[in-house]
Each structure stands twice: as structure tokens, then as C-alpha cells.
CSV table of C-alpha atoms in Angstrom, one decimal:
chain,number,residue,atom,x,y,z
A,860,UNK,CA,5.2,-24.1,34.0
A,861,UNK,CA,2.3,-24.5,31.5
A,862,UNK,CA,0.6,-21.4,30.2
A,863,UNK,CA,-2.8,-22.9,30.7
A,864,UNK,CA,-4.1,-25.5,33.1
A,865,UNK,CA,-7.3,-27.4,33.9
A,866,UNK,CA,-5.8,-29.7,36.6
A,867,UNK,CA,-7.0,-29.2,40.2
A,868,UNK,CA,-4.9,-26.7,42.2
A,869,UNK,CA,-5.5,-28.8,45.4
A,870,UNK,CA,-6.4,-32.5,45.5
A,871,UNK,CA,-6.6,-34.9,48.4
A,872,UNK,CA,-7.2,-38.7,48.5
A,873,UNK,CA,-7.9,-40.6,51.7
A,874,UNK,CA,-9.2,-44.0,52.8
A,875,UNK,CA,-11.5,-44.3,55.8
A,876,UNK,CA,-13.1,-47.2,57.6
A,877,UNK,CA,-16.5,-47.0,59.1
A,878,UNK,CA,-18.5,-49.4,61.3
A,879,UNK,CA,-21.7,-48.8,59.3
A,880,UNK,CA,-22.7,-50.6,56.1
A,881,UNK,CA,-21.9,-48.8,52.8
A,882,UNK,CA,-25.5,-47.7,52.1
A,883,UNK,CA,-25.9,-46.3,55.6
A,884,UNK,CA,-22.6,-44.3,55.2
A,885,UNK,CA,-23.7,-42.9,51.8
A,886,UNK,CA,-27.2,-42.1,53.1
A,887,UNK,CA,-25.7,-40.2,56.1
A,888,UNK,CA,-23.3,-38.2,54.0
A,889,UNK,CA,-26.0,-37.4,51.4
A,890,UNK,CA,-28.4,-36.2,54.1
A,891,UNK,CA,-25.8,-34.1,55.8
A,892,UNK,CA,-24.7,-32.3,52.6
A,893,UNK,CA,-28.2,-31.9,51.2
A,894,UNK,CA,-29.3,-30.3,54.4
A,895,UNK,CA,-26.9,-27.5,53.7
A,896,UNK,CA,-28.2,-27.1,50.1
A,897,UNK,CA,-25.2,-28.7,48.4
A,898,UNK,CA,-25.5,-30.4,45.0
A,899,UNK,CA,-25.4,-34.1,45.8
A,900,UNK,CA,-25.3,-36.8,43.1
A,901,UNK,CA,-25.9,-40.4,44.2
A,902,UNK,CA,-25.0,-43.6,42.5
A,903,UNK,CA,-25.3,-47.1,44.0
A,904,UNK,CA,-21.9,-47.3,45.6
A,905,UNK,CA,-20.7,-43.6,45.4
A,906,UNK,CA,-21.7,-40.1,46.2
A,907,UNK,CA,-20.5,-36.8,44.6
A,908,UNK,CA,-20.9,-33.5,46.4
A,909,UNK,CA,-20.3,-30.2,44.6
A,910,UNK,CA,-20.0,-27.0,46.6
A,911,UNK,CA,-19.4,-23.4,45.9
A,912,UNK,CA,-19.7,-21.4,42.7
A,913,UNK,CA,-17.0,-21.1,40.1
A,914,UNK,CA,-18.6,-17.9,38.8
A,915,UNK,CA,-18.9,-16.3,42.2
A,916,UNK,CA,-15.4,-17.3,43.2
A,917,UNK,CA,-13.9,-15.9,40.0
A,918,UNK,CA,-15.9,-12.7,40.3
A,919,UNK,CA,-15.4,-12.0,44.0
A,920,UNK,CA,-11.9,-13.5,44.4
A,921,UNK,CA,-9.9,-15.0,47.2
A,922,UNK,CA,-9.6,-11.7,49.1
A,923,UNK,CA,-13.3,-11.4,50.0
A,924,UNK,CA,-15.1,-13.5,52.6
A,925,UNK,CA,-17.9,-14.1,50.1
A,926,UNK,CA,-15.5,-15.2,47.4
A,927,UNK,CA,-13.8,-17.7,49.8
A,928,UNK,CA,-17.2,-19.0,50.9
A,929,UNK,CA,-17.9,-19.9,47.3
A,930,UNK,CA,-14.7,-21.9,46.5
A,931,UNK,CA,-15.7,-24.5,43.9
A,932,UNK,CA,-14.9,-27.9,45.3
A,933,UNK,CA,-16.0,-31.5,44.9
A,934,UNK,CA,-16.0,-34.5,47.2
A,935,UNK,CA,-16.4,-38.1,46.0
A,936,UNK,CA,-17.1,-40.9,48.4
A,937,UNK,CA,-17.0,-44.5,47.2
A,938,UNK,CA,-18.1,-47.1,49.8
A,939,UNK,CA,-17.7,-50.9,49.7
A,940,UNK,CA,-18.4,-53.6,52.2
A,941,UNK,CA,-15.4,-54.4,54.5
A,942,UNK,CA,-15.9,-57.0,57.2
A,943,UNK,CA,-18.9,-55.7,59.3
A,944,UNK,CA,-18.5,-52.1,58.1
A,945,UNK,CA,-17.3,-50.1,55.1
A,946,UNK,CA,-14.1,-49.1,53.4
A,947,UNK,CA,-14.5,-45.6,52.0
A,948,UNK,CA,-12.4,-44.1,49.3
A,949,UNK,CA,-12.5,-40.3,49.5
A,950,UNK,CA,-11.4,-37.9,46.7
A,951,UNK,CA,-11.5,-34.1,47.3
A,952,UNK,CA,-10.4,-31.4,44.8
A,953,UNK,CA,-11.2,-28.0,43.6
A,954,UNK,CA,-13.2,-27.6,40.5
A,955,UNK,CA,-11.8,-24.2,39.5
A,956,UNK,CA,-11.0,-25.5,36.0
A,957,UNK,CA,-9.5,-23.6,33.1
A,958,UNK,CA,-7.1,-20.9,34.1
A,959,UNK,CA,-4.0,-19.0,33.0
A,960,UNK,CA,-0.9,-20.3,34.8
A,961,UNK,CA,-0.7,-22.5,37.9
A,962,UNK,CA,-3.4,-20.8,40.0
A,963,UNK,CA,-1.0,-20.6,42.9
A,964,UNK,CA,-0.9,-16.9,43.4
A,965,UNK,CA,-2.7,-14.8,46.1
A,966,UNK,CA,-3.0,-17.6,48.6
A,967,UNK,CA,-5.3,-19.6,46.5
A,968,UNK,CA,-3.9,-23.1,47.3
A,969,UNK,CA,-3.9,-22.4,51.0
A,970,UNK,CA,-7.5,-21.2,50.9
A,971,UNK,CA,-8.5,-24.3,48.8
A,972,UNK,CA,-6.6,-26.6,51.2
A,973,UNK,CA,-8.3,-25.0,54.2
A,974,UNK,CA,-11.8,-25.5,52.7
A,975,UNK,CA,-11.2,-29.1,51.7
A,976,UNK,CA,-9.9,-29.8,55.2
A,977,UNK,CA,-13.1,-28.3,56.7
A,978,UNK,CA,-15.4,-30.3,54.4
A,979,UNK,CA,-13.4,-33.6,54.9
A,980,UNK,CA,-13.5,-33.2,58.7
A,981,UNK,CA,-17.2,-32.4,58.6
A,982,UNK,CA,-17.9,-35.5,56.4
A,983,UNK,CA,-15.8,-37.8,58.6
A,984,UNK,CA,-17.6,-36.5,61.7
A,985,UNK,CA,-21.0,-37.2,60.1
A,986,UNK,CA,-20.1,-41.0,59.9
A,987,UNK,CA,-18.4,-41.1,63.3
A,988,UNK,CA,-14.8,-40.9,62.2
A,989,UNK,CA,-12.3,-38.8,64.1
A,990,UNK,CA,-10.2,-37.4,61.3
A,991,UNK,CA,-7.0,-35.6,62.2
A,992,UNK,CA,-6.2,-32.6,60.0
A,993,UNK,CA,-3.6,-33.6,57.5
A,994,UNK,CA,-1.0,-30.8,57.4
A,995,UNK,CA,-1.2,-27.2,58.4
A,996,UNK,CA,-4.4,-25.4,57.8
A,997,UNK,CA,-3.6,-21.7,57.4
A,998,UNK,CA,-5.8,-18.8,58.6
A,999,UNK,CA,-7.8,-17.0,56.0
A,1000,UNK,CA,-6.2,-14.0,54.2
A,1001,UNK,CA,-6.2,-10.9,56.4
A,1002,UNK,CA,-7.8,-8.7,53.7
A,1003,UNK,CA,-11.6,-8.5,53.2
A,1004,UNK,CA,-12.5,-6.0,50.6
């Protein structure tokens, strides 16, 4: 195990197919996340969404509801024309960044996984995709300080 790390603790990559054209898919996703006040960065064929706050999560931690609500994550959607619809490449990961050790203590990977699953399912629903949850999604930690 490395002493320091900057790699994501949790990372997911998926491929989706939508019946809408690429620009319509990206417009719908941008609108949905912007309506919640998320940081949305748009390029011609891709969309990046940044959520949470690294500072708040590091300060409040994984054992508080406010800390868990501010888990720093990013979603990237890249859409391309595919037949009459779109092929969508999805990349989701935490943006926790520099840390001592693996970052796998205190239920952190489980919490990050749960939040990514929530955001990915939300995004899929926005564009009409029924996305099954991939793997177990654990309940939040029982402690709220």
C-alpha cells in the first residue's frame, strides 16, 4: 500500500444507449444537474458535472449526514451519434484527491459507491434509461454526530 495517493477511491465506467440525438441527451443532463445547482461544464460532445465539496467533506467527515451530502464526485458524459440515437460513455469517480493511505477506512468507499450509484441512476432516468444498480448499495453509516 502506498503512503500517499491521489487516485479515485471509487470509479465507475458505463456505456449507455439513448434514443435521443447526442445534443439533446447532453442538454437534458445539463439542465437536470444545473437545476440542482451543480457545477456543469459543457463541451460540444461532452458534459462534466462536479458535485459536493472536498473542503466540507474533509471537515465534516463520513460520519455526519452533512459530510456525506458533500461527497466530492464528478460525472463525465460523452455522447456520440449511434444509428438514430446516441451512444453515451459515462465515467463517474470521487474527486477526493490527495490523501494519506488508501482512503478505505471508516466506510468511505461504501459511501462514495452509494452516492455514485444515486447520481448515475438519476442521470440515466433523466434521459429515459432504466439503469439497474450495479452491485450492492449499502445503507448509510448508522452514526450521525
